[in-house]
Coordinates of C-alpha atoms in Angstrom, one line a residue:
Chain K
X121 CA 8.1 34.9 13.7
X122 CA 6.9 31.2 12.8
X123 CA 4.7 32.6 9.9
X124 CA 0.8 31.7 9.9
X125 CA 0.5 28.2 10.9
X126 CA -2.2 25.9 9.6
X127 CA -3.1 22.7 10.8
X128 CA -4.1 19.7 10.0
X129 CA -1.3 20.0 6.9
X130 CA -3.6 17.2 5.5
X131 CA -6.9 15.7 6.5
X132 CA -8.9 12.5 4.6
X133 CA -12.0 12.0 5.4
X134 CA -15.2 10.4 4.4
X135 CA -18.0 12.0 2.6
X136 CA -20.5 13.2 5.1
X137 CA -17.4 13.6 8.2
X138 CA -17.4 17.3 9.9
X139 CA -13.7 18.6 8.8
X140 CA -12.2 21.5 10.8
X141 CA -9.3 23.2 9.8
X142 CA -7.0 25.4 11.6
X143 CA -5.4 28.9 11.8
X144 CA -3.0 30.7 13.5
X145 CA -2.4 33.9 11.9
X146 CA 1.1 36.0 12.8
X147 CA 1.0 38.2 15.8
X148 CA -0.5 41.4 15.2
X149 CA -2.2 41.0 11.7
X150 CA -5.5 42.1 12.2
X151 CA -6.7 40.7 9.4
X152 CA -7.4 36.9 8.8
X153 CA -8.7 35.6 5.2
X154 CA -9.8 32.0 4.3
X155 CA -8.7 30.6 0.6
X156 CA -9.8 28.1 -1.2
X157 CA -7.3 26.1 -4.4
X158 CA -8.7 23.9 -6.9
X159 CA -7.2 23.4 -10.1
X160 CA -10.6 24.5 -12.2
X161 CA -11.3 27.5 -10.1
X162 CA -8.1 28.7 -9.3
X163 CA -7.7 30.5 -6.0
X164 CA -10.4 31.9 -4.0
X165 CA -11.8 34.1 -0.8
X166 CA -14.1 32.4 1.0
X167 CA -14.5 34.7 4.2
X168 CA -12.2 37.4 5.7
X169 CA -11.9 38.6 9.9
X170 CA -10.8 41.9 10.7
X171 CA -10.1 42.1 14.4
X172 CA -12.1 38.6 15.2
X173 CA -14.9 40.3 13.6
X174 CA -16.3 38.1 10.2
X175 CA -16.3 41.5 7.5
X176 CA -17.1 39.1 3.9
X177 CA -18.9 35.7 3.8
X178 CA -20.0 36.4 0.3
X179 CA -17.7 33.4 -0.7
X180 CA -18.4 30.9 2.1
X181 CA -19.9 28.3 -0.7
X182 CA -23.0 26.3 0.9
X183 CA -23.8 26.9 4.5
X184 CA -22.2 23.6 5.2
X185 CA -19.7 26.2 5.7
X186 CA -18.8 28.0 8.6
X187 CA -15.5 29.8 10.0
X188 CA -15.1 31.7 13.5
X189 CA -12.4 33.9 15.2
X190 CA -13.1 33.6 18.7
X191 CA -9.6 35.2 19.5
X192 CA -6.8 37.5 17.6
X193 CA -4.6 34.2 17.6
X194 CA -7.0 31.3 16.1
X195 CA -9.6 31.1 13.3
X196 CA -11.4 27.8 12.3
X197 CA -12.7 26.7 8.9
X198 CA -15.5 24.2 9.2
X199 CA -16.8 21.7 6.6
X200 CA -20.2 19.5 8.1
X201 CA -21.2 17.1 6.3
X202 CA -18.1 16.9 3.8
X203 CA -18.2 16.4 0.1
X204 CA -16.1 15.3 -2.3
X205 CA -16.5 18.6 -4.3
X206 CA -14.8 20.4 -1.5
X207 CA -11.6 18.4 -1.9
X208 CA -9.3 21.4 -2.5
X209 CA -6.6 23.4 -0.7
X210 CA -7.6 25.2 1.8
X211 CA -4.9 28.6 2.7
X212 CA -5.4 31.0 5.7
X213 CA -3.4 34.2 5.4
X214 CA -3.0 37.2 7.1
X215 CA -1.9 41.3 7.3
X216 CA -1.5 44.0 9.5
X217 CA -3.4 46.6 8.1
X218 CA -5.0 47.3 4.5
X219 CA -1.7 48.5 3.1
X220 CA -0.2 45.5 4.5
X221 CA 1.0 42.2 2.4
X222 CA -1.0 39.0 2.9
X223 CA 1.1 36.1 4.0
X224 CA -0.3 33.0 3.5
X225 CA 0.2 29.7 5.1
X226 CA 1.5 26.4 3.9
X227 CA -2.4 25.4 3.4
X228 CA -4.3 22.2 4.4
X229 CA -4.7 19.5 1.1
X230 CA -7.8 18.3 2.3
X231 CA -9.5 15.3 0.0
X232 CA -13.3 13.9 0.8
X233 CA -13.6 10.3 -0.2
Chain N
X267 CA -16.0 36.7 -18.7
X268 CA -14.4 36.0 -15.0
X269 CA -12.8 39.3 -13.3
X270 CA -9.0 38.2 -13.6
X271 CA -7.5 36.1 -16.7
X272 CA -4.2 34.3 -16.6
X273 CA -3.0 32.1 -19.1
X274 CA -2.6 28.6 -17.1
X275 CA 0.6 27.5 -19.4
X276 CA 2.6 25.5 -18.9
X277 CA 5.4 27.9 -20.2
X278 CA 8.8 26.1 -20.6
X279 CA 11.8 28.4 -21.5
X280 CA 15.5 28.3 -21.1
X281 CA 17.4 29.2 -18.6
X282 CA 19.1 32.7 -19.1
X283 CA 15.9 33.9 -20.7
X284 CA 13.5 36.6 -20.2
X285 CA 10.3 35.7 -19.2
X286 CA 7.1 37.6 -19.4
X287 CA 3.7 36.6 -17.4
X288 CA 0.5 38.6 -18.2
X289 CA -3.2 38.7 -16.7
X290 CA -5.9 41.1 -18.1
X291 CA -8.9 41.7 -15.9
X292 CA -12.1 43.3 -16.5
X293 CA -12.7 45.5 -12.7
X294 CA -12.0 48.8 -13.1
X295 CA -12.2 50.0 -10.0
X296 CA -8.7 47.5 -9.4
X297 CA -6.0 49.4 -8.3
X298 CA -3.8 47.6 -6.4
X299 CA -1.8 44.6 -8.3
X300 CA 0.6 42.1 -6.9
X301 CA 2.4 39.1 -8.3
X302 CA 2.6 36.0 -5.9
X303 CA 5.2 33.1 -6.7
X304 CA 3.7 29.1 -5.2
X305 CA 6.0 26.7 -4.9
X306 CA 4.5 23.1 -5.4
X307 CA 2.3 22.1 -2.2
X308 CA 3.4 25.3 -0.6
X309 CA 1.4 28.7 0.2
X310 CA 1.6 32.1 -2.0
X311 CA 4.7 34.4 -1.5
X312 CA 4.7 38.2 -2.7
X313 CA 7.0 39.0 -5.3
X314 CA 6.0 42.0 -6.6
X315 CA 3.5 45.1 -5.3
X316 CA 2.5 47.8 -7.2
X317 CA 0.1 50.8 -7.6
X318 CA -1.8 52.2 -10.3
X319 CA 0.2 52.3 -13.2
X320 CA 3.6 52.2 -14.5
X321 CA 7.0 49.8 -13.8
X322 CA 8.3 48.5 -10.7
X323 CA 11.8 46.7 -11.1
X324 CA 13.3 44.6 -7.6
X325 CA 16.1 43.2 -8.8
X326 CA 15.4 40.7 -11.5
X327 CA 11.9 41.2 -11.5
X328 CA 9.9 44.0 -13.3
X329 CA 6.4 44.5 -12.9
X330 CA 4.4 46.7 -15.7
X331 CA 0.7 47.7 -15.1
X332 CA -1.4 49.7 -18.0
X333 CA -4.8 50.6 -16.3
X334 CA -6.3 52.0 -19.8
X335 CA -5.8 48.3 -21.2
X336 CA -6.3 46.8 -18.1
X337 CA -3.2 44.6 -18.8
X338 CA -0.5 43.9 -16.1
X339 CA 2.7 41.9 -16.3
X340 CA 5.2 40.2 -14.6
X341 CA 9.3 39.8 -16.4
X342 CA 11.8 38.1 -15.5
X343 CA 15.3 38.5 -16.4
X344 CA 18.3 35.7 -16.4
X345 CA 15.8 33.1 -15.6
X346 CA 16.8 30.3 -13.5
X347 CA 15.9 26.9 -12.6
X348 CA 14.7 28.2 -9.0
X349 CA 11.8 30.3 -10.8
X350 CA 10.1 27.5 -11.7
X351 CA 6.9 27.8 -10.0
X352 CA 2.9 28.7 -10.6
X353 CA 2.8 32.9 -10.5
X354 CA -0.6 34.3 -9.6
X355 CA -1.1 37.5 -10.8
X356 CA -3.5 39.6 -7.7
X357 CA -5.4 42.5 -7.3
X358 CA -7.3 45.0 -5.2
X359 CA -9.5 47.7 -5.4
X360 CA -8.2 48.7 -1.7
X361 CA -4.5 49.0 -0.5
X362 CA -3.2 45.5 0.0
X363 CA -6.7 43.8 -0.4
X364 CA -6.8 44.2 3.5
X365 CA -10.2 45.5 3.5
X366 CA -12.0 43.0 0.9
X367 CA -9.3 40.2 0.0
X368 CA -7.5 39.6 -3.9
X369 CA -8.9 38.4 -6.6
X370 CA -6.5 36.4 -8.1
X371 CA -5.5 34.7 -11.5
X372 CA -5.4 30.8 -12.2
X373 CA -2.0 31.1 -11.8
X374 CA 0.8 30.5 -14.4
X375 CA 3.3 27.3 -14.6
X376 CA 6.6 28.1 -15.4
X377 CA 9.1 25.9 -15.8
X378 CA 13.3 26.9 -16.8
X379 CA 14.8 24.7 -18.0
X380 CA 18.3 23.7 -16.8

């Protein structure tokens, strides 16, 4: 298995762009989560699927946020407008079942000019 | 006082020594503890899963949780160069934070020195 794949791997834009980042989680995780990685606040959940289904948006920052599932094999991440404060590391991860191990992906090192 | 605390280091030792990485959190109700190993601009693995308390040993690696001090850590024996990473300490009120996501540490930086 290829592992979850996120894409763009790294994406500047200007302040005020839409940013959409990218997620392919492993075949047959029904869970998908969305990270965020800064250096001050360390890494956290921003939203988690379970079977396409949004379950926790409690950490979904501003609603300049937004993140859909619309199949088991793609999640999106969007950012609209973009601020600088939202440069950061963005991971997608994923697992089969509650007991299961979250893999992450290789994140996307986004930076907002 | 924030849920998880992890002592951001850096922590530079020797190679050939034991190393020992801690986080205390404040969330009872945690249960479920894991021990993640990033590589510079590279996602989280899993090194280390545990339950409740007690010790959980995988080869060079030993994982210790106390629940009544709400203290968990991480050691690691015959350190080498390769373990040189951030470890992010992890846990879960449900099995495998499948159900609401981890709440994770800051992350440690080790670095073993050659």
């Amino acid at each position: 298995d290829a592992g979850v794949i996120q894409s763009p791997r790294h994406e500047v834009t200007e302040m005020g762009q839409e940013v959409t980042l990218r997620c392919k989680p492993i075949s047959g995780h029904d869970y998908l989560f969305w990270y965020r990685q800064t250096m001050m606040r360390g890494l956290e959940l921003l939203i988690y699927f379970n079977n396409n289904v949004p379950i926790d948006d409690s950490g979904m920052p501003e609603d300049r946020f937004s993140a859909k599932m619309p199949n088991a094999s793609f999640s999106t991440l969007k950012i609209q407008p973009s601020e600088p404060r939202d440069s950061a590391v963005y991971f997608c991860a994923s697992n089969p079942f509650p007991g299961g191990t979250q893999y992450f992906g290789p994140g996307t090192r986004l930076t907002v000019l | 006082q924030k849920e998880v605390e992890q002592d951001p280091g850096p922590l530079s030792v020797p190679e050939g020594a034991i190393v020992s990485l801690n986080c205390t959190y404040s969330n009872s109700a945690f249960q479920y503890f894991m021990w993640y190993r990033q590589y510079s601009r590279k996602g989280p693995e899993l090194l280390m899963y545990t339950y409740s308390s007690g010790n959980k040993e995988d080869g060079r690696f030993t994982a210790q949780v106390d629940k009544s001090s709400k203290y968990i850590s991480l050691f690691i024996r015959d350190s080498q160069p390769s373990d040189s990473a951030t470890y992010l300490c992890a846990m879960s009120a449900r099995s495998g934070g499948g159900a609401d996501g981890l709440t994770f540490g800051k992350g440690t930086h080790l670095i073993i020195q050659p």
